[in-house]
Every structure is written in structure tokens, then in C-alpha cells.
Amino acid sequence: MARIRVDADRAIGTVDRKIFSGFVEHLGRCIYGGLYDPGSPLADEAGFRRDVAVALKELNPPVLRWPGGNFASNYQWTDGIGPVENRPKRLELAWFLTEPNLIGTDEFLRWCEREGYEPYLCVNMGSGTFSEAQAWVEYCNGTKDTYWANKRRENGREEPYGVKLWALGNEMYGDYQVGQLTAEEYVRKARQFANVMKRTDRSIRLVSCGQNGWGEWDRVVLDGLADLVDYHSIHIYTGSSDYWVNMLAPHQAERSLRAMRALIDSVTYRKKLSHEIKVAYDEWNVWYRYTEGVYEPSDQPPLEERYDHSDALAVATYLNIFVRHCRTVGMANLAQMVNVIAPIFTRPDGMFLQTIYHPFRMLSEHTQPVALDAFVDGPTHDLAESPETMHWLWPQPVADMNPFQVLDVAATRDQDKSTLTLSVVNRSPDEEITADIELRDVVVTGAGQVTMLRHSDPRATNDFDRPDDVTPEESAVDVSGASFRYAFPPCSVTVLRLPTRPA
């Protein structure tokens, strides 16, 4: 037996819808063959996949990050403008592919505008210069009679795109990155980029390049750029073939966000900042199924992860964590959206939704704007880690945070207390957990809605032959008053959406 207690007056912050954002990189079949596939009978007149557009719309990501990722550190944005037939093909040095530049700034921004997504562009701070970054801002946002604004007009776009979100490079700390920098070098270079970009358009919001949230890189970078940026990015992936490591590794994000909260509070106080800095957790996902070792040049990097049901539970845990840390997280971008470690998987004549698609859609649809402090007391699990259970690329131990509640819970409500939502992940692979749910300051006024993702086999997957093996089910729950009992099936994600009124 477990107990979940939620006080509707105990708000911990406001959930920014941008925590349900996405990321599309020029990598593998994410863009070419995924988002854009003119050879497919399912493509529209511009070459973009209609079925993919519909599936993305159901996820409702407010923001899409582009064009990378590691790809950004050697990307010349000017290669991707003007007549397509005149654009050069370039050797792409991050993923050892050839970039045909069929999709560039205008194609991506017009598609975002058409579909209703806010674009988030990452400038090249590897091989690129601050003059190139300044020109990109001018091309996208310029309103005057200037060279790059006029070049945009020549290319068929009179009105500026008004791109507000700009990342100052990607993972510049990595030795795998074109143009790797030390933290001090990055700060010096990023200040030059930020200066000219802001002079071109004062309204843009800048994102500094962070690492994992708790290291020296983040301290130096945030201290050096806090006066210029609105967000500080962090990236953490997790994953393991060991069930419990896979389930609980996302709590590394919780550690990271606690560390970032302290760093942000410290720099805000010391520098007497008048603006708020939030975390842009702009790459996250479960990711571990590919050949262990370094990448070798090839036509297709081995990144087309096939997700199982246990991965869906891990993704739901990530999203619960972002809700619980909404005071710190202003944006989170699932990496990525199509084919490459992605919830949507395509071939020219069709697509299917991977298991991780469903918890993202469930929480994107039902999470309310006010996050509440949910108390959970129930069965716990002590994680045992070893080199054999931890992935070589993400050797991030979390067992020091033992014991873990088996039920992971996030609670939200709307502004007038007429709707309360509970997102509950039962991470036990084989035990149903019944919980007494106590509400304070609100009462349930009638039947609620249940959306549940469950499967008896944690390793169950979807594919073209069985696209709905793992899929949500909806039902009603007939409860009322300030308390009720609910049984959460093993290996499940449950979203309870309850009509309420103030008590």
C-alpha cells in the first residue's frame, strides 16, 4: 500500500509548456527521409511528410531546436539559402555524412510557421565566426535596408521570421566537437557572439552552452555569461539494458537540476541580475542501443533506436522530473523527433509510433500550468549498479540517491482549481501498487479521465507489423470527495485527470 498526498495550495511553480519541446538535427534520417522525404507518396508539395506532421502535431511541441547538435559546429548557414540547385553539397564532419543543403533556413522556418512551432536555432561556434552568426540573425529578423535582410527578401521572404531563441553553440566542451574550447575560451568567444547578435536584434533570447549542470564547465560559463543569456543548456542521456538502471537513471536529471538551481541562485544574487535565467534541457532521451565504441565514417550512423515499454516509463519519469523542477526548467527538447532516437519511425510508405511517443503525448496533453508538491510514501527500491549494468557512454551512477520510490509522481492543477492531474509511473515490473490518494484544499466533483500506458512485458516494442502493441487506453474513474483509492498496474504510466473545486 502507498500513500499520495497533494495540497492544491502548495504550488511549487509554473510549468512552462516549452518543457514539451523537440529537437530535429541534420543527422541520419531525422531530416532527410524523416521530416522531409519528397520521394514518398506521403509527402506534400514541398516535400515534407504529411503523416509525420500529423504525428508531431499530436505531441504539440511548442519549440523545435535546429539544425543541431554536433552538426551545428561545422554548419555554414549560407549554404542553405537561395535556389536549391545552386546550393553546395558539403562533407559533414560531425556524423561523417554528406549534407546536400536541400533543407535550409527558409525551408525550416516556413515549415515551423506553417505547423505552428517556435524555431530555436543553434549558431556555429566551432568553425563559424561571430560575423556569420550576426548575419544569420539579420537574415532571419532584419527589418532595415541591409544586405542580409535584403538577401532574405531576394529569396522570397519579405517579412522577417522573428526568430527569438538562439543557442550559443552546442557542447563546445567535447573533444568530438569541431572547434572544441575550454570553458574560459568559450566564455570569451560567446561574449563576442552575443554582443553582435544582440546589437542586431535586442529582442532575441540567448542560450549558453552548458554541460551536465554540476561540473566546473557550468560554473565558469554561467558566471561568465549570466548577464547576457536567458537560458543555460544542459544535456544528459540515460539508458541501460538492465531494467532497474534504465528506470532510475533519469533521476540523474534531478541531481543536475538541483545543482543548476544553486548555481543560478548564486550568480543571480552575486551579479544582482534583473532578469531570470532558466535551464534549457535541450537534449534528453533514453539512448543506448548501438555498437559500443567510437563512431566510424558510414552512410548511416547506428542511431535508429527501437524503444521498448520500459523506455516509455523512463521517458515519463523524465517529464515528471521537469514538472517537479519547473522553477528551474524553462525548456526541454526531446532528442530527437523522427527516426534518430525518436518517437516517430518512418519508411517511404508509412510510419509507426514508438513506445516513447505515448507518455510524451499523454503528459503534453494533460499537464496543467501549476505544479504542486506531491508527497509519496510507498514501496521503495534500492538500486544496485555495476560496470555491467551501466552503459559505457552514460556511466552516471545514481545509487547514492537510494532508496527510490517505486511510484514516481508529478501533480499539477489549473489556475482556478477546476482540474487536477496526477502523472504516476509504477516502475515495478510485476507488482500492482494500490495508493490512498489524499487531496487538500480541493475535492473531486465527479468522474475523472484515466489515460494509461501498460504492458505485461517491459521489453514489448512497436513496429510496422505491430504498430499498436504498446498503446494507451482511456477510461473513466468514478471518484469524489477529498480522498480515494487507486490501483496502479505494474510497469505502467497513468495520468489521472480529475474535475475539482476548491474545498
Short mmCIF file of C-alpha atoms in Angstrom, two decimals:
data_model
loop_
_atom_site.label_atom_id
_atom_site.label_comp_id
_atom_site.label_asym_id
_atom_site.label_seq_id
_atom_site.Cartn_x
_atom_site.Cartn_y
_atom_site.Cartn_z
CA MET A 1 0.00 0.00 0.00
CA ALA A 2 1.18 3.51 -0.82
CA ARG A 3 0.03 7.00 0.02
CA ILE A 4 -0.04 10.05 -2.26
CA ARG A 5 -0.94 13.40 -0.74
CA VAL A 6 -1.45 16.58 -2.79
CA ASP A 7 -2.18 20.02 -1.36
CA ALA A 8 -3.69 22.19 -4.11
CA ASP A 9 -2.48 25.34 -2.33
CA ARG A 10 1.10 24.11 -2.10
CA ALA A 11 2.27 25.33 -5.53
CA ILE A 12 5.94 24.87 -6.36
CA GLY A 13 5.97 26.85 -9.59
CA THR A 14 4.52 27.39 -13.03
CA VAL A 15 5.04 24.75 -15.71
CA ASP A 16 6.36 26.26 -18.93
CA ARG A 17 4.84 24.49 -21.93
CA LYS A 18 8.29 24.59 -23.54
CA ILE A 19 9.29 21.54 -21.43
CA PHE A 20 7.42 19.54 -24.10
CA SER A 21 9.62 20.80 -26.95
CA GLY A 22 11.61 18.85 -29.52
CA PHE A 23 14.83 18.73 -31.49
CA VAL A 24 15.48 17.89 -35.14
CA GLU A 25 19.10 17.61 -36.28
CA HIS A 26 20.67 17.01 -39.65
CA LEU A 27 21.66 13.52 -38.58
CA GLY A 28 20.83 10.20 -40.21
CA ARG A 29 17.18 10.07 -41.32
CA CYS A 30 15.85 12.71 -38.96
CA ILE A 31 15.50 15.44 -41.61
CA TYR A 32 16.14 13.66 -44.90
CA GLY A 33 13.93 10.59 -45.10
CA GLY A 34 12.02 11.58 -41.98
CA LEU A 35 10.69 15.11 -41.71
CA TYR A 36 11.44 15.75 -45.39
CA ASP A 37 11.03 12.94 -47.90
CA PRO A 38 9.99 14.24 -51.35
CA GLY A 39 10.18 10.75 -52.84
CA SER A 40 7.47 9.45 -50.53
CA PRO A 41 3.85 9.26 -51.70
CA LEU A 42 3.01 10.72 -48.28
CA ALA A 43 4.95 13.95 -48.88
CA ASP A 44 3.25 17.29 -49.54
CA GLU A 45 4.07 19.60 -52.43
CA ALA A 46 7.07 21.00 -50.52
CA GLY A 47 8.46 17.51 -49.80
CA PHE A 48 7.55 17.39 -46.10
CA ARG A 49 5.84 14.25 -44.81
CA ARG A 50 2.14 14.83 -44.11
CA ASP A 51 1.86 11.82 -41.78
CA VAL A 52 4.88 12.92 -39.75
CA ALA A 53 3.43 16.43 -39.48
CA VAL A 54 0.20 15.00 -38.07
CA ALA A 55 2.03 12.79 -35.55
CA LEU A 56 4.17 15.72 -34.42
CA LYS A 57 1.11 17.92 -34.07
CA GLU A 58 -0.39 15.37 -31.66
CA LEU A 59 2.72 15.72 -29.46
CA ASN A 60 2.25 19.50 -29.61
CA PRO A 61 5.88 20.58 -29.07
CA PRO A 62 5.93 24.39 -28.66
CA VAL A 63 9.56 24.72 -29.81
CA LEU A 64 11.80 22.82 -32.24
CA ARG A 65 15.58 23.11 -31.96
CA TRP A 66 17.55 23.07 -35.27
CA PRO A 67 19.95 22.35 -37.08
CA GLY A 68 22.00 20.63 -34.36
CA GLY A 69 23.50 19.27 -32.20
CA ASN A 70 27.01 18.41 -33.20
CA PHE A 71 26.03 19.20 -36.78
CA ALA A 72 25.84 22.90 -35.91
CA SER A 73 29.55 23.21 -35.13
CA ASN A 74 30.55 22.91 -38.78
CA TYR A 75 27.37 24.20 -40.45
CA GLN A 76 27.60 27.14 -42.81
CA TRP A 77 24.07 28.51 -42.81
CA THR A 78 24.68 30.44 -46.06
CA ASP A 79 24.99 27.08 -47.87
CA GLY A 80 21.28 26.52 -47.24
CA ILE A 81 19.74 29.66 -48.76
CA GLY A 82 18.90 30.71 -52.28
CA PRO A 83 17.99 28.45 -55.23
CA VAL A 84 18.29 24.81 -54.19
CA GLU A 85 20.02 23.85 -57.45
CA ASN A 86 22.86 26.27 -56.63
CA ARG A 87 23.49 25.02 -53.10
CA PRO A 88 26.73 23.13 -52.44
CA LYS A 89 27.00 19.63 -51.06
CA ARG A 90 29.32 19.62 -48.07
CA LEU A 91 31.26 16.98 -46.17
CA GLU A 92 29.62 16.96 -42.75
CA LEU A 93 32.26 16.48 -40.04
CA ALA A 94 30.14 15.63 -37.01
CA TRP A 95 28.42 12.49 -38.30
CA PHE A 96 30.62 11.79 -41.38
CA LEU A 97 27.80 12.27 -43.86
CA THR A 98 27.23 14.44 -46.92
CA GLU A 99 24.97 17.44 -46.36
CA PRO A 100 23.01 18.25 -49.55
CA ASN A 101 21.57 21.51 -48.12
CA LEU A 102 18.11 20.79 -49.52
CA ILE A 103 16.61 21.98 -46.24
CA GLY A 104 17.97 25.31 -45.06
CA THR A 105 16.87 28.33 -43.09
CA ASP A 106 13.92 29.36 -45.26
CA GLU A 107 12.53 25.85 -45.67
CA PHE A 108 12.74 25.07 -41.97
CA LEU A 109 11.37 28.41 -40.75
CA ARG A 110 8.50 28.40 -43.24
CA TRP A 111 7.60 24.85 -42.19
CA CYS A 112 7.71 25.85 -38.49
CA GLU A 113 5.49 28.82 -39.25
CA ARG A 114 3.03 26.67 -41.16
CA GLU A 115 2.88 24.00 -38.45
CA GLY A 116 2.84 26.41 -35.51
CA TYR A 117 6.22 25.70 -33.88
CA GLU A 118 8.61 28.28 -32.48
CA PRO A 119 12.07 27.76 -34.01
CA TYR A 120 15.18 27.60 -31.83
CA LEU A 121 18.38 28.00 -33.86
CA CYS A 122 21.87 26.92 -32.80
CA VAL A 123 24.74 29.00 -34.20
CA ASN A 124 28.05 27.56 -35.31
CA MET A 125 30.65 28.36 -32.65
CA GLY A 126 33.03 25.66 -33.86
CA SER A 127 34.24 26.63 -37.34
CA GLY A 128 32.00 29.70 -37.51
CA THR A 129 32.63 33.37 -36.73
CA PHE A 130 30.62 35.96 -34.86
CA SER A 131 30.16 37.84 -38.15
CA GLU A 132 28.42 34.77 -39.61
CA ALA A 133 26.19 34.48 -36.54
CA GLN A 134 25.32 38.18 -36.74
CA ALA A 135 24.46 37.80 -40.41
CA TRP A 136 22.15 34.86 -39.64
CA VAL A 137 20.23 36.94 -37.10
CA GLU A 138 19.98 39.76 -39.63
CA TYR A 139 18.80 37.38 -42.35
CA CYS A 140 16.09 35.95 -40.11
CA ASN A 141 14.99 39.07 -38.25
CA GLY A 142 16.27 42.16 -40.06
CA THR A 143 13.76 44.87 -40.97
CA LYS A 144 16.01 47.53 -42.47
CA ASP A 145 17.51 48.10 -45.91
CA THR A 146 20.60 46.00 -45.14
CA TYR A 147 22.49 43.32 -47.04
CA TRP A 148 21.26 40.17 -45.28
CA ALA A 149 17.71 41.38 -44.77
CA ASN A 150 17.62 42.18 -48.47
CA LYS A 151 19.07 38.77 -49.29
CA ARG A 152 16.12 37.21 -47.42
CA ARG A 153 13.77 39.37 -49.48
CA GLU A 154 15.51 38.27 -52.70
CA ASN A 155 14.92 34.69 -51.62
CA GLY A 156 11.19 35.28 -51.46
CA ARG A 157 10.53 36.27 -47.85
CA GLU A 158 9.61 39.93 -47.37
CA GLU A 159 8.63 39.85 -43.70
CA PRO A 160 11.21 38.90 -41.04
CA TYR A 161 10.83 35.49 -39.40
CA GLY A 162 11.32 36.94 -35.91
CA VAL A 163 13.38 34.05 -34.50
CA LYS A 164 13.75 34.73 -30.77
CA LEU A 165 15.61 31.67 -29.41
CA TRP A 166 19.32 31.32 -30.29
CA ALA A 167 21.84 28.89 -28.80
CA LEU A 168 25.46 29.99 -28.49
CA GLY A 169 26.93 26.77 -29.85
CA ASN A 170 26.50 23.12 -28.95
CA GLU A 171 28.56 21.03 -26.49
CA MET A 172 31.68 23.08 -27.12
CA TYR A 173 33.41 21.26 -24.25
CA GLY A 174 33.55 17.95 -26.19
CA ASP A 175 36.70 16.62 -27.84
CA TYR A 176 34.38 15.20 -30.52
CA GLN A 177 33.20 18.72 -31.37
CA VAL A 178 34.54 20.75 -34.28
CA GLY A 179 36.27 23.70 -32.59
CA GLN A 180 36.41 22.34 -29.02
CA LEU A 181 37.00 25.05 -26.40
CA THR A 182 37.88 25.31 -22.75
CA ALA A 183 35.24 26.93 -20.57
CA GLU A 184 37.26 30.15 -20.38
CA GLU A 185 37.78 30.21 -24.15
CA TYR A 186 34.09 29.56 -24.69
CA VAL A 187 33.05 32.44 -22.44
CA ARG A 188 35.36 34.86 -24.24
CA LYS A 189 34.14 33.75 -27.67
CA ALA A 190 30.47 33.55 -26.68
CA ARG A 191 30.52 37.11 -25.36
CA GLN A 192 31.71 38.29 -28.77
CA PHE A 193 28.93 36.33 -30.49
CA ALA A 194 26.28 37.52 -28.05
CA ASN A 195 27.36 41.15 -28.39
CA VAL A 196 26.91 41.36 -32.17
CA MET A 197 23.80 39.17 -32.21
CA LYS A 198 22.09 41.34 -29.59
CA ARG A 199 23.14 44.53 -31.38
CA THR A 200 21.39 43.18 -34.47
CA ASP A 201 18.16 42.32 -32.61
CA ARG A 202 17.77 43.30 -28.96
CA SER A 203 14.69 41.12 -28.57
CA ILE A 204 16.40 37.75 -29.06
CA ARG A 205 16.92 35.37 -26.15
CA LEU A 206 20.27 33.62 -25.88
CA VAL A 207 21.14 30.17 -24.52
CA SER A 208 24.60 29.49 -23.13
CA CYS A 209 26.22 26.13 -23.77
CA GLY A 210 26.23 24.10 -20.57
CA GLN A 211 27.32 20.56 -19.88
CA ASN A 212 25.72 18.45 -17.15
CA GLY A 213 24.80 21.01 -14.51
CA TRP A 214 27.12 20.07 -11.68
CA GLY A 215 30.61 20.48 -13.19
CA GLU A 216 33.22 23.18 -13.45
CA TRP A 217 32.27 23.99 -17.05
CA ASP A 218 28.78 25.04 -15.97
CA ARG A 219 30.09 27.16 -13.11
CA VAL A 220 32.60 29.04 -15.28
CA VAL A 221 30.22 29.51 -18.22
CA LEU A 222 27.24 30.66 -16.20
CA ASP A 223 29.39 33.04 -14.20
CA GLY A 224 30.85 34.49 -17.40
CA LEU A 225 27.63 34.82 -19.43
CA ALA A 226 24.85 35.35 -16.89
CA ASP A 227 24.39 38.98 -17.81
CA LEU A 228 23.80 38.11 -21.47
CA VAL A 229 21.76 34.89 -21.51
CA ASP A 230 18.20 33.90 -20.65
CA TYR A 231 18.82 30.14 -20.59
CA HIS A 232 21.69 27.79 -19.76
CA SER A 233 21.58 24.45 -21.58
CA ILE A 234 22.40 21.03 -20.17
CA HIS A 235 22.40 17.63 -21.89
CA ILE A 236 22.01 14.26 -20.20
CA TYR A 237 21.03 10.99 -21.84
CA THR A 238 20.48 7.77 -19.92
CA GLY A 239 19.80 4.14 -20.73
CA SER A 240 20.72 0.58 -19.89
CA SER A 241 19.63 -2.93 -20.80
CA ASP A 242 19.31 -3.51 -17.04
CA TYR A 243 15.67 -2.84 -16.18
CA TRP A 244 16.13 -1.02 -12.88
CA VAL A 245 19.11 1.04 -14.06
CA ASN A 246 17.06 2.12 -17.07
CA MET A 247 14.13 3.01 -14.81
CA LEU A 248 16.04 5.04 -12.26
CA ALA A 249 18.89 6.62 -14.24
CA PRO A 250 16.66 9.59 -15.24
CA HIS A 251 16.98 10.78 -11.63
CA GLN A 252 20.44 11.97 -12.65
CA ALA A 253 18.49 14.83 -14.24
CA GLU A 254 17.05 15.58 -10.81
CA ARG A 255 20.57 15.85 -9.39
CA SER A 256 21.60 18.08 -12.26
CA LEU A 257 18.64 20.41 -11.84
CA ARG A 258 19.22 20.78 -8.11
CA ALA A 259 22.83 21.74 -8.83
CA MET A 260 21.74 24.18 -11.53
CA ARG A 261 19.21 25.79 -9.17
CA ALA A 262 22.02 26.53 -6.73
CA LEU A 263 24.30 27.90 -9.48
CA ILE A 264 21.58 30.13 -10.90
CA ASP A 265 20.57 31.46 -7.48
CA SER A 266 24.20 32.17 -6.64
CA VAL A 267 25.07 34.02 -9.84
CA THR A 268 21.78 35.95 -9.79
CA TYR A 269 22.50 37.18 -6.27
CA ARG A 270 26.20 37.92 -6.75
CA LYS A 271 25.75 39.78 -10.03
CA LYS A 272 22.50 41.49 -8.96
CA LEU A 273 20.79 40.34 -12.15
CA SER A 274 17.45 41.87 -13.02
CA HIS A 275 16.42 39.08 -15.41
CA GLU A 276 15.62 35.43 -14.79
CA ILE A 277 17.79 32.58 -16.06
CA LYS A 278 16.22 29.18 -16.69
CA VAL A 279 17.65 25.82 -17.72
CA ALA A 280 17.17 24.72 -21.31
CA TYR A 281 17.45 20.95 -21.02
CA ASP A 282 17.65 20.91 -24.79
CA GLU A 283 18.81 17.34 -25.31
CA TRP A 284 17.43 14.41 -23.34
CA ASN A 285 16.23 10.90 -24.02
CA VAL A 286 16.81 7.22 -23.40
CA TRP A 287 19.61 6.15 -25.74
CA TYR A 288 21.85 3.10 -25.52
CA ARG A 289 21.20 0.57 -28.29
CA TYR A 290 24.05 0.92 -30.72
CA THR A 291 27.50 -0.54 -31.26
CA GLU A 292 29.69 0.29 -28.32
CA GLY A 293 32.74 2.24 -29.37
CA VAL A 294 33.53 5.33 -31.38
CA TYR A 295 31.66 6.37 -34.50
CA GLU A 296 33.24 5.44 -37.80
CA PRO A 297 32.52 7.07 -41.16
CA SER A 298 29.45 5.42 -42.67
CA ASP A 299 26.37 6.16 -44.72
CA GLN A 300 24.12 5.80 -41.68
CA PRO A 301 25.13 6.20 -38.03
CA PRO A 302 23.58 3.45 -35.88
CA LEU A 303 21.16 5.76 -34.08
CA GLU A 304 17.75 4.39 -35.11
CA GLU A 305 16.89 3.18 -31.64
CA ARG A 306 13.91 0.81 -31.30
CA TYR A 307 12.28 1.59 -27.98
CA ASP A 308 10.55 -0.82 -25.65
CA HIS A 309 7.92 -0.34 -22.96
CA SER A 310 10.47 0.14 -20.18
CA ASP A 311 11.94 3.08 -22.11
CA ALA A 312 8.49 4.68 -22.18
CA LEU A 313 8.39 4.54 -18.38
CA ALA A 314 11.82 6.17 -18.22
CA VAL A 315 10.65 8.96 -20.55
CA ALA A 316 7.60 9.54 -18.35
CA THR A 317 9.91 9.80 -15.33
CA TYR A 318 11.97 12.48 -17.11
CA LEU A 319 8.83 14.51 -17.79
CA ASN A 320 7.67 14.17 -14.18
CA ILE A 321 11.09 15.46 -13.11
CA PHE A 322 10.81 18.50 -15.38
CA VAL A 323 7.41 19.27 -13.85
CA ARG A 324 8.74 18.93 -10.30
CA HIS A 325 11.64 21.25 -11.18
CA CYS A 326 9.58 23.75 -13.17
CA ARG A 327 11.07 26.63 -11.19
CA THR A 328 14.40 25.77 -12.83
CA VAL A 329 13.49 24.24 -16.22
CA GLY A 330 12.20 26.74 -18.77
CA MET A 331 12.57 24.48 -21.80
CA ALA A 332 13.32 20.82 -22.53
CA ASN A 333 13.80 19.36 -26.01
CA LEU A 334 13.37 15.64 -26.62
CA ALA A 335 16.21 14.46 -28.84
CA GLN A 336 15.10 13.70 -31.41
CA MET A 337 11.67 13.64 -33.07
CA VAL A 338 11.90 11.46 -36.21
CA ASN A 339 13.82 8.19 -36.82
CA VAL A 340 17.00 9.13 -34.90
CA ILE A 341 16.48 8.14 -31.24
CA ALA A 342 12.93 9.28 -31.85
CA PRO A 343 9.26 8.66 -31.03
CA ILE A 344 8.28 8.61 -34.73
CA PHE A 345 9.71 6.00 -37.10
CA THR A 346 9.21 6.13 -40.88
CA ARG A 347 9.77 4.38 -44.15
CA PRO A 348 8.76 5.87 -47.51
CA ASP A 349 5.29 4.30 -47.47
CA GLY A 350 4.38 4.64 -43.81
CA MET A 351 5.32 5.16 -40.18
CA PHE A 352 4.64 3.87 -36.69
CA LEU A 353 4.74 5.43 -33.24
CA GLN A 354 7.40 4.14 -30.91
CA THR A 355 6.59 3.37 -27.27
CA ILE A 356 8.12 6.62 -26.02
CA TYR A 357 5.72 8.63 -28.17
CA HIS A 358 2.82 7.83 -25.88
CA PRO A 359 3.95 9.15 -22.46
CA PHE A 360 5.16 12.33 -24.14
CA ARG A 361 1.75 12.84 -25.73
CA MET A 362 -0.10 11.93 -22.54
CA LEU A 363 1.76 14.43 -20.38
CA SER A 364 1.88 17.12 -23.07
CA GLU A 365 -1.89 16.91 -23.36
CA HIS A 366 -2.87 16.69 -19.70
CA THR A 367 -0.24 18.55 -17.65
CA GLN A 368 -1.74 21.67 -16.07
CA PRO A 369 0.07 25.03 -15.61
CA VAL A 370 0.53 24.99 -11.81
CA ALA A 371 2.90 22.38 -10.38
CA LEU A 372 2.12 21.01 -6.92
CA ASP A 373 4.31 19.45 -4.26
CA ALA A 374 3.18 15.81 -4.23
CA PHE A 375 4.06 13.70 -1.19
CA VAL A 376 4.63 9.99 -1.90
CA ASP A 377 5.14 7.20 0.63
CA GLY A 378 5.15 3.64 -0.62
CA PRO A 379 7.34 0.71 -1.69
CA THR A 380 10.95 1.61 -2.42
CA HIS A 381 13.77 0.10 -4.45
CA ASP A 382 17.49 0.13 -3.68
CA LEU A 383 19.40 0.28 -6.94
CA ALA A 384 22.44 -1.95 -7.33
CA GLU A 385 24.82 -0.70 -10.02
CA SER A 386 27.86 -2.32 -11.60
CA PRO A 387 30.02 -1.76 -14.69
CA GLU A 388 28.00 -4.49 -16.37
CA THR A 389 24.65 -2.74 -15.87
CA MET A 390 25.73 0.80 -16.72
CA HIS A 391 26.11 1.97 -20.31
CA TRP A 392 29.64 2.82 -21.36
CA LEU A 393 28.65 6.21 -22.75
CA TRP A 394 26.49 7.28 -19.77
CA PRO A 395 28.35 5.94 -16.71
CA GLN A 396 26.43 8.19 -14.34
CA PRO A 397 25.75 6.44 -11.01
CA VAL A 398 22.56 7.30 -9.15
CA ALA A 399 22.58 4.58 -6.46
CA ASP A 400 23.81 7.14 -3.94
CA MET A 401 20.26 8.52 -4.06
CA ASN A 402 18.82 5.23 -2.74
CA PRO A 403 16.15 4.35 -1.82
CA PHE A 404 13.88 5.31 -4.72
CA GLN A 405 10.12 5.41 -4.50
CA VAL A 406 8.74 2.82 -6.92
CA LEU A 407 5.87 5.20 -7.70
CA ASP A 408 7.13 8.36 -9.40
CA VAL A 409 4.55 11.14 -9.16
CA ALA A 410 4.00 14.64 -10.52
CA ALA A 411 0.90 16.71 -9.74
CA THR A 412 -0.46 19.80 -11.48
CA ARG A 413 -3.63 21.88 -11.50
CA ASP A 414 -5.11 24.73 -13.48
CA GLN A 415 -5.29 28.30 -12.21
CA ASP A 416 -8.82 28.16 -10.82
CA LYS A 417 -8.51 24.68 -9.26
CA SER A 418 -11.11 23.17 -11.57
CA THR A 419 -8.76 20.45 -12.90
CA LEU A 420 -6.10 18.43 -11.11
CA THR A 421 -3.82 15.96 -12.91
CA LEU A 422 -1.69 13.20 -11.41
CA SER A 423 1.04 11.57 -13.51
CA VAL A 424 2.08 8.30 -11.86
CA VAL A 425 4.73 5.84 -13.07
CA ASN A 426 4.64 2.42 -11.39
CA ARG A 427 8.14 1.18 -12.07
CA SER A 428 7.66 -2.24 -10.52
CA PRO A 429 7.88 -4.78 -13.35
CA ASP A 430 5.43 -7.20 -11.71
CA GLU A 431 3.65 -5.67 -8.68
CA GLU A 432 0.46 -3.68 -8.69
CA ILE A 433 0.62 -0.84 -6.17
CA THR A 434 -2.55 0.46 -4.57
CA ALA A 435 -2.38 4.01 -3.26
CA ASP A 436 -4.59 6.01 -0.94
CA ILE A 437 -4.77 9.42 -2.60
CA GLU A 438 -5.48 12.37 -0.32
CA LEU A 439 -6.29 15.83 -1.64
CA ARG A 440 -6.23 19.03 0.36
CA ASP A 441 -7.89 22.37 -0.45
CA VAL A 442 -9.82 20.77 -3.34
CA VAL A 443 -12.37 17.99 -3.70
CA VAL A 444 -13.15 15.85 -6.72
CA THR A 445 -16.56 16.72 -8.13
CA GLY A 446 -17.25 13.79 -10.45
CA ALA A 447 -15.91 11.14 -12.77
CA GLY A 448 -12.37 11.72 -13.94
CA GLN A 449 -10.44 10.63 -17.02
CA VAL A 450 -7.76 7.93 -16.96
CA THR A 451 -5.14 7.58 -19.69
CA MET A 452 -2.90 4.57 -19.11
CA LEU A 453 0.06 3.01 -20.87
CA ARG A 454 0.77 -0.52 -19.67
CA HIS A 455 2.07 -3.83 -20.93
CA SER A 456 2.87 -7.13 -19.26
CA ASP A 457 6.26 -7.30 -20.98
CA PRO A 458 8.73 -4.46 -20.28
CA ARG A 459 10.56 -5.39 -23.49
CA ALA A 460 7.49 -5.05 -25.72
CA THR A 461 8.01 -2.81 -28.75
CA ASN A 462 6.02 -1.40 -31.63
CA ASP A 463 6.98 -1.92 -35.28
CA PHE A 464 5.48 -1.77 -38.75
CA ASP A 465 3.84 -5.17 -38.34
CA ARG A 466 2.53 -4.47 -34.82
CA PRO A 467 2.24 -0.70 -34.55
CA ASP A 468 -0.14 -0.74 -31.57
CA ASP A 469 1.34 -3.44 -29.35
CA VAL A 470 2.14 -0.73 -26.81
CA THR A 471 -0.55 1.93 -26.92
CA PRO A 472 -2.53 3.94 -24.34
CA GLU A 473 -6.02 3.06 -23.18
CA GLU A 474 -8.59 5.51 -21.86
CA SER A 475 -11.31 5.01 -19.27
CA ALA A 476 -13.26 6.86 -16.59
CA VAL A 477 -12.68 6.76 -12.85
CA ASP A 478 -15.72 7.31 -10.66
CA VAL A 479 -14.43 9.03 -7.54
CA SER A 480 -15.48 12.01 -5.45
CA GLY A 481 -14.52 13.91 -2.34
CA ALA A 482 -11.09 14.57 -0.91
CA SER A 483 -9.73 11.02 -0.87
CA PHE A 484 -9.95 7.84 -2.87
CA ARG A 485 -8.03 4.63 -3.54
CA TYR A 486 -6.49 3.70 -6.87
CA ALA A 487 -4.54 0.64 -8.05
CA PHE A 488 -1.64 1.33 -10.41
CA PRO A 489 -0.80 -1.70 -12.59
CA PRO A 490 2.78 -2.94 -12.77
CA CYS A 491 5.02 -1.38 -15.39
CA SER A 492 2.62 1.44 -16.20
CA VAL A 493 2.23 5.16 -16.77
CA THR A 494 -1.12 6.51 -15.54
CA VAL A 495 -2.47 10.03 -15.97
CA LEU A 496 -5.49 10.82 -13.79
CA ARG A 497 -7.32 13.99 -14.83
CA LEU A 498 -9.85 14.94 -12.18
CA PRO A 499 -12.54 17.64 -12.12
CA THR A 500 -12.23 19.55 -8.85
CA ARG A 501 -13.40 22.61 -6.95
CA PRO A 502 -11.86 24.48 -4.02
CA ALA A 503 -12.67 22.85 -0.69
#
